[in-house]
Short mmCIF file of C-alpha atoms and ligand atoms in Angstrom, two decimals:
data_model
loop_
_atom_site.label_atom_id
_atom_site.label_comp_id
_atom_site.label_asym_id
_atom_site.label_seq_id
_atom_site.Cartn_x
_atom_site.Cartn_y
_atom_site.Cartn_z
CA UNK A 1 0.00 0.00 0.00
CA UNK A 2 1.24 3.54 -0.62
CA UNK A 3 2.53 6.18 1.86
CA UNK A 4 1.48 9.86 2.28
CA UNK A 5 3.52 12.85 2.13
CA UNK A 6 1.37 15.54 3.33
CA UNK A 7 3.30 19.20 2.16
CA UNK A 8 2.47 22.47 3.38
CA UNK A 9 3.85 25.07 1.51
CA UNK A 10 3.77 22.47 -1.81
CA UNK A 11 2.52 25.48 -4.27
CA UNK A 12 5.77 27.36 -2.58
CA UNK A 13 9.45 27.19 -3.23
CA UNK A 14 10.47 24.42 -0.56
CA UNK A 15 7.20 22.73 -0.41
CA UNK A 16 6.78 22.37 -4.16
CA UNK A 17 10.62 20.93 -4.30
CA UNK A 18 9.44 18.14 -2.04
CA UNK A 19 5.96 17.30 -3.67
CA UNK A 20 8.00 17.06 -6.92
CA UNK A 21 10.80 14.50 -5.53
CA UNK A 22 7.78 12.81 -4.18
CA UNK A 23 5.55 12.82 -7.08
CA UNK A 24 8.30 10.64 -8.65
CA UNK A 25 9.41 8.02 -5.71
CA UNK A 26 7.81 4.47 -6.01
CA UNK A 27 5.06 3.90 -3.41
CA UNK A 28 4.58 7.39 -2.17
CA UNK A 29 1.64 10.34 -2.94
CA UNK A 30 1.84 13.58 -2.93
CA UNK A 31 -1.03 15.59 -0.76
CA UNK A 32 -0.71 19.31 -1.47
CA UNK A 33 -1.93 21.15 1.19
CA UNK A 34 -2.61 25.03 -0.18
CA UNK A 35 -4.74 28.30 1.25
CA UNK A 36 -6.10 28.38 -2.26
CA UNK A 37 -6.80 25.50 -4.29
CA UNK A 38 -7.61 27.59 -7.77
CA UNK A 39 -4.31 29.16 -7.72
CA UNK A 40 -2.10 27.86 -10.95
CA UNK A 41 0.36 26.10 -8.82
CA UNK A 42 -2.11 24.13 -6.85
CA UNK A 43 -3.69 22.83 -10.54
CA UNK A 44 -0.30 22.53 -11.89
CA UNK A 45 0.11 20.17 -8.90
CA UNK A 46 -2.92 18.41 -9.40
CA UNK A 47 -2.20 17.69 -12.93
CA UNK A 48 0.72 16.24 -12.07
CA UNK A 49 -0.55 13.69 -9.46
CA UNK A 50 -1.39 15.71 -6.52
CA UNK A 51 -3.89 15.47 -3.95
CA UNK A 52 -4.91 19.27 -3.23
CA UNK A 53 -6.50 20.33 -0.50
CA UNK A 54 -7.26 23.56 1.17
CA UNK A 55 -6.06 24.23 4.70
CA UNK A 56 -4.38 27.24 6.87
CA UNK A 57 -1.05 27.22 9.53
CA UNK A 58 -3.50 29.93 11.02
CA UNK A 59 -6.29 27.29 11.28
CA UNK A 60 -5.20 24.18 13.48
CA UNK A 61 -7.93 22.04 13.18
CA UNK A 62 -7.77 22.33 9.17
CA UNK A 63 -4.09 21.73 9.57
CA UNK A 64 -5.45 17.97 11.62
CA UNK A 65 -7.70 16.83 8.75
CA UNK A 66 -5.32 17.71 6.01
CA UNK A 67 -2.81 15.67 7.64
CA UNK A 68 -4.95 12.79 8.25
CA UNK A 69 -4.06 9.24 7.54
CA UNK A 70 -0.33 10.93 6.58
CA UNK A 71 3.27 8.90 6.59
CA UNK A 72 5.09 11.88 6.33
CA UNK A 73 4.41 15.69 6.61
CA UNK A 74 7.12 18.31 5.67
CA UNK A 75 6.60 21.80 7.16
CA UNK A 76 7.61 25.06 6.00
CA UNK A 77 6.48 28.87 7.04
CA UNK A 78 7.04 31.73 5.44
CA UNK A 79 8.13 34.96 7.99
CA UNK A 80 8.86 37.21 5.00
CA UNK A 81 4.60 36.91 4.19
CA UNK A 82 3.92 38.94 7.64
CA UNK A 83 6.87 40.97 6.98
CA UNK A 84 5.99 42.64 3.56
CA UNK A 85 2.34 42.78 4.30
CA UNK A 86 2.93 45.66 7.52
CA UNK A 87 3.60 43.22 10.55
CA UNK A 88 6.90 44.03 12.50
CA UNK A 89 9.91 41.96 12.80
CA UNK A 90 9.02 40.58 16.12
CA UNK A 91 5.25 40.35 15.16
CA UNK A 92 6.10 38.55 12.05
CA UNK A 93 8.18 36.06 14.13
CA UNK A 94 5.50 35.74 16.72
CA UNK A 95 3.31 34.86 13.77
CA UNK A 96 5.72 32.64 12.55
CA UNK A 97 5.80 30.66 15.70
CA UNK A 98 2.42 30.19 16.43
CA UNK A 99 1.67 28.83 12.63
CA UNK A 100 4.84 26.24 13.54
CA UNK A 101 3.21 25.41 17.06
CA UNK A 102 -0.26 24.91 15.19
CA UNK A 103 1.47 22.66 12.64
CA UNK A 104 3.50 20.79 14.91
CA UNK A 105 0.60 20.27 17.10
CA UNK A 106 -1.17 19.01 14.54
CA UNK A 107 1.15 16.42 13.60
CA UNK A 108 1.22 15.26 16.85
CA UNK A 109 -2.21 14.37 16.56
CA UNK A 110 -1.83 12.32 13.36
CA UNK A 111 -1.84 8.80 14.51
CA UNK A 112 -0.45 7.59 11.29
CA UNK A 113 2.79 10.03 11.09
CA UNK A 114 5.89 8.28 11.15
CA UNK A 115 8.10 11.26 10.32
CA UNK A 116 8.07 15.06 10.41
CA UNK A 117 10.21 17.33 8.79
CA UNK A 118 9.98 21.15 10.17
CA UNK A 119 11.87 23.72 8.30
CA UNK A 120 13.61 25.65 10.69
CA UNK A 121 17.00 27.98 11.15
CA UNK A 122 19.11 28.04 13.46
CA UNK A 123 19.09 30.66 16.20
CA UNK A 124 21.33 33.95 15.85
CA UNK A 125 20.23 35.05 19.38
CA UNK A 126 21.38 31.84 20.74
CA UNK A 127 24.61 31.96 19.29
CA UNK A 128 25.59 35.37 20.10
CA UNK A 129 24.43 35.70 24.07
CA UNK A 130 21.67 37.49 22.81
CA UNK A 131 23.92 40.07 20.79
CA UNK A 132 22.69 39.97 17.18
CA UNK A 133 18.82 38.74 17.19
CA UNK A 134 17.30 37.93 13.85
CA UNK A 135 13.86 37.44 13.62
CA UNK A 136 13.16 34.98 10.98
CA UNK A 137 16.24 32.81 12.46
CA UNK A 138 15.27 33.51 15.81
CA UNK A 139 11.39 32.11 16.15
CA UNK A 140 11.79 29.40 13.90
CA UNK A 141 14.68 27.53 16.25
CA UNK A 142 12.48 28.56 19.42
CA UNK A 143 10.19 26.45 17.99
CA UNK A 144 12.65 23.58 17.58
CA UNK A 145 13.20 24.03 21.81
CA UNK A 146 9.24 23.72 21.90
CA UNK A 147 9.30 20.94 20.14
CA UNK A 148 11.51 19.15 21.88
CA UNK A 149 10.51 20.25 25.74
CA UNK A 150 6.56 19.98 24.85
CA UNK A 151 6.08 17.36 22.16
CA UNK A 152 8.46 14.99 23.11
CA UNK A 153 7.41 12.30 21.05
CA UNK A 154 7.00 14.20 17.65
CA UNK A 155 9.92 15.67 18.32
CA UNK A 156 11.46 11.88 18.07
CA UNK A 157 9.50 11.47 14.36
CA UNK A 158 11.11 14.89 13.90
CA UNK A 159 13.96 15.91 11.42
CA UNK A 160 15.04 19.35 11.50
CA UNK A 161 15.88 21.11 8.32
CA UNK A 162 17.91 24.03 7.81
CA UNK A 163 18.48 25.70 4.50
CA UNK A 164 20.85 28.30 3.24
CA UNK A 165 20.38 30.99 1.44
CA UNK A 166 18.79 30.39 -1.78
CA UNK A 167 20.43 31.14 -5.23
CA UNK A 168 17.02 31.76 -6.07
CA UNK A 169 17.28 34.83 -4.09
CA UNK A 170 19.04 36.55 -7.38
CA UNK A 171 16.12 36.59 -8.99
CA UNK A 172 13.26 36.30 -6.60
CA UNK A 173 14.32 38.77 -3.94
CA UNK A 174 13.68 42.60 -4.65
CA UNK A 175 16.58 43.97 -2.58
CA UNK A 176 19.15 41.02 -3.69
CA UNK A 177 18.45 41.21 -6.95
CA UNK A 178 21.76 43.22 -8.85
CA UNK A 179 20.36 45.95 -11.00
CA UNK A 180 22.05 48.06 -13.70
CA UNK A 181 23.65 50.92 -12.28
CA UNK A 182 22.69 54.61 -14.87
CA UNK A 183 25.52 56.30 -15.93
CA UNK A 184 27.80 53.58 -15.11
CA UNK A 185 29.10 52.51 -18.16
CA UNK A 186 26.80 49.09 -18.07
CA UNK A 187 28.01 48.10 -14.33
CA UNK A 188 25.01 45.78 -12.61
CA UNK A 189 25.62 46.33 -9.14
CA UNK A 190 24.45 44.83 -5.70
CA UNK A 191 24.57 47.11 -2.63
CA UNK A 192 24.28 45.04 0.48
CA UNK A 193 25.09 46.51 4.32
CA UNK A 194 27.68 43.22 4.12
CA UNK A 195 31.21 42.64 3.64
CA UNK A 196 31.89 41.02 0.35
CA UNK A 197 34.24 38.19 2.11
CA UNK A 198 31.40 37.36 4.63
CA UNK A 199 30.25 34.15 3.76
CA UNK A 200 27.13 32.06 3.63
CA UNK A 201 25.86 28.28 3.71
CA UNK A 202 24.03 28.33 -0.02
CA UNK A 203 20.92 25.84 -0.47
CA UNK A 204 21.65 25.21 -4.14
CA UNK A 205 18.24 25.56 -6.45
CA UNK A 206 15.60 25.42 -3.78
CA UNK A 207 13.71 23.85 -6.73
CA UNK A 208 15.62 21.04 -6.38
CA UNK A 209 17.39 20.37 -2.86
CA UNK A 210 14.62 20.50 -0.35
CA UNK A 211 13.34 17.42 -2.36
CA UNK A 212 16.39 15.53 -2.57
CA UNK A 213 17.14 16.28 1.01
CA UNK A 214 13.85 14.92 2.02
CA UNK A 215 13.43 12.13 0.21
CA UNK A 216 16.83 10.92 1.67
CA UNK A 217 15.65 12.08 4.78
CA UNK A 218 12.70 9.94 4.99
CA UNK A 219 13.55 6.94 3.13
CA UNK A 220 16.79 6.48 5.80
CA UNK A 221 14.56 7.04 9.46
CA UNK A 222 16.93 5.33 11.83
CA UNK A 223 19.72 7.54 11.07
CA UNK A 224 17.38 10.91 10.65
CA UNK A 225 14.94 10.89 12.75
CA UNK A 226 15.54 13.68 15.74
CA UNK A 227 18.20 14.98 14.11
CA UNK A 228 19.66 18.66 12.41
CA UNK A 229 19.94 18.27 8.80
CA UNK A 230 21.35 21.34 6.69
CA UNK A 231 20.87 22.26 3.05
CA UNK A 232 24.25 23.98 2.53
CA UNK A 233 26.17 21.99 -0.09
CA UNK A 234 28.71 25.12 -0.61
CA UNK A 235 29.78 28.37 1.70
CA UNK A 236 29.83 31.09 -0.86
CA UNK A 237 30.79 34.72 -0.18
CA UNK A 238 28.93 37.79 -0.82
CA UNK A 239 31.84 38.62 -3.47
CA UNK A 240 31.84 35.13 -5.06
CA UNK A 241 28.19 34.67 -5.51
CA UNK A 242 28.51 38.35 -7.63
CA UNK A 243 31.82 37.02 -9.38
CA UNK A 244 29.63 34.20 -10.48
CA UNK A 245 26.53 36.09 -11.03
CA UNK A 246 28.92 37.71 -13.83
CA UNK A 247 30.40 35.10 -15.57
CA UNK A 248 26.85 33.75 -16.34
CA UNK A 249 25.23 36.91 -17.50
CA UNK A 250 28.49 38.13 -19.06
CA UNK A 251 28.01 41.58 -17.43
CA UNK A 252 30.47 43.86 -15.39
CA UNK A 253 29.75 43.82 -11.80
CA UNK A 254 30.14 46.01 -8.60
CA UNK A 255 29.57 44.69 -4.95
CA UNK A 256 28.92 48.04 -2.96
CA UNK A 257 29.50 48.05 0.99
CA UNK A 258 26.26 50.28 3.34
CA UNK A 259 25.43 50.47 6.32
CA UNK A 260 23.09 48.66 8.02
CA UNK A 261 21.34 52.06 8.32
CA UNK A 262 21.24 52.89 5.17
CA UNK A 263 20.33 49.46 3.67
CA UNK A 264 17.34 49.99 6.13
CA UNK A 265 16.61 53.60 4.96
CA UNK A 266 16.14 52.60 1.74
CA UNK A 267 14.39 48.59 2.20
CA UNK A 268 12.25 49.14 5.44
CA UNK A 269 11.75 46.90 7.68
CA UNK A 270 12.60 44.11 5.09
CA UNK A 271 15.90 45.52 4.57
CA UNK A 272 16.47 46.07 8.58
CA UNK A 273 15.76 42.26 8.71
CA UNK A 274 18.42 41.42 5.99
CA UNK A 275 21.12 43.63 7.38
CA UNK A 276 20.63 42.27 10.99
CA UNK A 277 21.08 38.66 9.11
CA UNK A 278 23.88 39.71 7.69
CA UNK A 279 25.75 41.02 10.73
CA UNK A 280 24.65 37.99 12.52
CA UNK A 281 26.55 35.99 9.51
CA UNK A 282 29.75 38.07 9.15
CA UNK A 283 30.57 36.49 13.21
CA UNK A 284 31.03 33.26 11.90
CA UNK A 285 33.89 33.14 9.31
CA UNK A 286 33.25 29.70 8.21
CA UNK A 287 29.52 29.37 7.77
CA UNK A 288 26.64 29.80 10.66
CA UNK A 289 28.32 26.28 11.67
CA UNK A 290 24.97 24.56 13.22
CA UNK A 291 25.79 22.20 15.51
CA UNK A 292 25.90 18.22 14.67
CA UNK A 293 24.07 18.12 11.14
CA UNK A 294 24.00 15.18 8.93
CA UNK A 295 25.60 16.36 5.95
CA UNK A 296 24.54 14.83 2.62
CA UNK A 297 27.38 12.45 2.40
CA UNK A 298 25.33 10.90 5.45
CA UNK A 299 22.44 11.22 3.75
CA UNK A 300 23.70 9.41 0.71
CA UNK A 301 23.35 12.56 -1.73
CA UNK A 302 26.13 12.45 -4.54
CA UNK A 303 27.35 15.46 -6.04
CA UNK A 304 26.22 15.56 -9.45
CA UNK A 305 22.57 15.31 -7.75
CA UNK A 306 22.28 18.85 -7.11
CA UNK A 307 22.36 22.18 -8.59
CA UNK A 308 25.11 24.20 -7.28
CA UNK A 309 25.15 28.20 -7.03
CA UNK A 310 26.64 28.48 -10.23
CA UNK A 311 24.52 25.65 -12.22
CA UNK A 312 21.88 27.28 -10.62
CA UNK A 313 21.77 31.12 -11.84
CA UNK A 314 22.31 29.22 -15.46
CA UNK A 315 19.50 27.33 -15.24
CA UNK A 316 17.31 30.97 -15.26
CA UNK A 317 20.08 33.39 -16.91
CA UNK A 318 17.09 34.56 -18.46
CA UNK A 319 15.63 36.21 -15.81
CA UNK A 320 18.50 37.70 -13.99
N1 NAP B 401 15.21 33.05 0.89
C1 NAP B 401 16.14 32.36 1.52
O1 NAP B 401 17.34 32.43 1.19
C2 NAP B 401 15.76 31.44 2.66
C3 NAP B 401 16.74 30.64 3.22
C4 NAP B 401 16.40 29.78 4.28
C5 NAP B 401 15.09 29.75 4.75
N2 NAP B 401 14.15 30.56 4.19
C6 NAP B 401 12.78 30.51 4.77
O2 NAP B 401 11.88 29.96 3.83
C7 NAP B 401 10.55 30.26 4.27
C8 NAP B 401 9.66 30.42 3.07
O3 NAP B 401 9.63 29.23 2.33
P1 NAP B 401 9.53 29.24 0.74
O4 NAP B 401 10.72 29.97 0.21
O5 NAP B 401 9.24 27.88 0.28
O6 NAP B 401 8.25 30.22 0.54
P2 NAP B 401 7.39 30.56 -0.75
O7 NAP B 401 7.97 30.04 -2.02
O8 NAP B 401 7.07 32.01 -0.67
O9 NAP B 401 6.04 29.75 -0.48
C9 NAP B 401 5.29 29.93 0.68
C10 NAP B 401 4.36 28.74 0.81
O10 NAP B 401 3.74 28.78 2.10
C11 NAP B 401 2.35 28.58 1.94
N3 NAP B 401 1.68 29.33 3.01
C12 NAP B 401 1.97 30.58 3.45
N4 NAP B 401 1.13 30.94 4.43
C13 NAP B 401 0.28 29.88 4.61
C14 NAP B 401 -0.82 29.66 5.47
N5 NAP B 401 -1.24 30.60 6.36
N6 NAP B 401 -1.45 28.46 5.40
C15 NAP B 401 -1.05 27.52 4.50
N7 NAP B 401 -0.03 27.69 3.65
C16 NAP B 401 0.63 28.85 3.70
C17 NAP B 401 2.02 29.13 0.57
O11 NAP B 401 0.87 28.42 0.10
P3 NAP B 401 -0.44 29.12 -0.58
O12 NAP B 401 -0.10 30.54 -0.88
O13 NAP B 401 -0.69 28.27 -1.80
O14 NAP B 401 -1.48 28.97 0.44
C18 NAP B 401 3.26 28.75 -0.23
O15 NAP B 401 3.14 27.44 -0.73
C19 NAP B 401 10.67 31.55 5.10
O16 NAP B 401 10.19 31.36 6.40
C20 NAP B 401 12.18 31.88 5.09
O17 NAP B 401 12.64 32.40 6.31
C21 NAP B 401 14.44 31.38 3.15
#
């Protein structure tokens, strides 16, 4: 008999990574879980295989039928949706958390779950006495502590995922996106309140690695379950990822140094959160270094599985 993955966030980035890697592995189906099932990526998903069905992280008990008679479920929220629509760093987090509490709660009512996969971050606050908070880093790994004080038992069906920054980010984030300089004799520049040696764990195409991850994840239990798992293939810096984001498009390129002020002045409250991610990042001159992952040699993942930084921008040079 075939197993359920149940996906929130499927019609997203991460989400729609997994229901694809699922849609394709031998004895498993794919439920889509979506706000709105008439959107084009929920039918896309349906035409593909998917089960859709309509639930909300703000709604718990829509959260506990849509994960009913579920294997698996995979987890994701998205901060940056309270953040650009008014709410405040902190409220966005506190948003953030109590959609993860709903959804973990949830799956802790699911007598059929075998295995959960929450994607989470780890906590700047934590690592820095308190020093450099960062929201959308912040919540998420309070959650993880939650987890694992008040849900003991999901917590050991639990697998905690933590991504890096997205390649994707080149093209889908407004204030990482490089832009052509006017008057600058055809320079595309990125201005980021970052050092360009800071470096950064990078995902690889989020349309591809969440999948692999957690298909690996979930097909090897004994070795995964209540354990950290990152998506961070390479450690890129700021400079680097704009080197590279020139050799594919061919065009000059400046990296430009702000402030964490400035970056703000211009960006909002958006930008504010970036910058204060950023700061966080440039304390840790080797990566964010999370403690005790399972890196994807453990997992089993083989190089030429997934799209690196690089492979990744040429895979949509058209719409840098
Ligand atoms: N950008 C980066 O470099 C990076 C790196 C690491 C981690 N992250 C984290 O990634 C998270 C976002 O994930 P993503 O990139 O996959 O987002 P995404 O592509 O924007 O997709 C968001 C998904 O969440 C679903 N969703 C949002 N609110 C929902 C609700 N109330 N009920 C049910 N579903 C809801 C959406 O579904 P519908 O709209 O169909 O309902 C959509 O499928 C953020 O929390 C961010 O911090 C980002």
């Amino acid at each position: 008999m075939s197993k359920t993955i149940a996906i929130v966030g499927a019609t997203g980035a991460q989400g729609g990574s997994v229901a694809r890697a699922f849609l394709k592995l031998d004895g498993w189906k794919v439920r889509a879980i979506t706000r709105n099932t008439g959107s084009d990526n929920a039918k896309k998903l349906a035409s593909e295989g998917a089960e859709v069905v309509s639930a909300n992280t703000d709604d718990e008990a829509s959260l506990v039928k849509a994960f009913e008679g579920a294997t698996a479920v995979f987890a994701v929220t998205n901060f940056w949706e309270h953040l650009f629509t008014g709410s405040s760093p902190a409220e966005s987090g506190e948003k953030e958390a109590e959609q993860a509490k709903k959804l973990a709660r949830a799956a802790s009512h699911t007598s059929s779950l075998e295995h959960y996969v929450w994607s989470t971050l780890p906590s700047a606050k934590g690592a820095t006495n308190g020093k450099f908070p960062v929201p959308h880093l912040d919540y998420k790994a309070e959650v993880d502590e939650w987890i694992r004080s008040d849900l003991p038992d999901l917590h050991a069906k639990t697998t905690y995922l933590v991504l890096g920054f997205y390649p994707n980010n080149f093209v889908n984030f407004p204030n990482l996106k490089p832009f052509e300089l006017p008057a600058s004799w055809g320079k595309w520049v990125q201005i980021l309140p970052t050092s360009p040696k800071a470096v950064i764990p990078v995902s690889g195409d989020i349309n591809v690695t969440p999948g692999l991850w957690t298909r690996q994840i979930i097909t090897n239990p004994e070795l995964t379950k209540g354990q950290y798992v990152d998506i961070a293939p390479e450690t890129l810096s700021f400079g680097e990822m704009l080197k590279i984001y020139g050799e594919v498009t061919g065009r000059q390129t400046a990296f430009i140094q702000t402030s964490v002020e400035d970056f703000t002045g211009v960006w909002g409250a958006p930008g504010k959160e970036l910058a204060d991610q950023f700061v966080f990042g440039e304390q840790f001159t080797d990566g964010w270094g999370s403690a005790s992952t399972l890196s994807k040699e453990d997992l089993g993942i083989k190089d030429d599985e997934w799209p690196g930084f690089r492979q990744t921008l040429e895979s949509f040079k058209d719409q840098l």
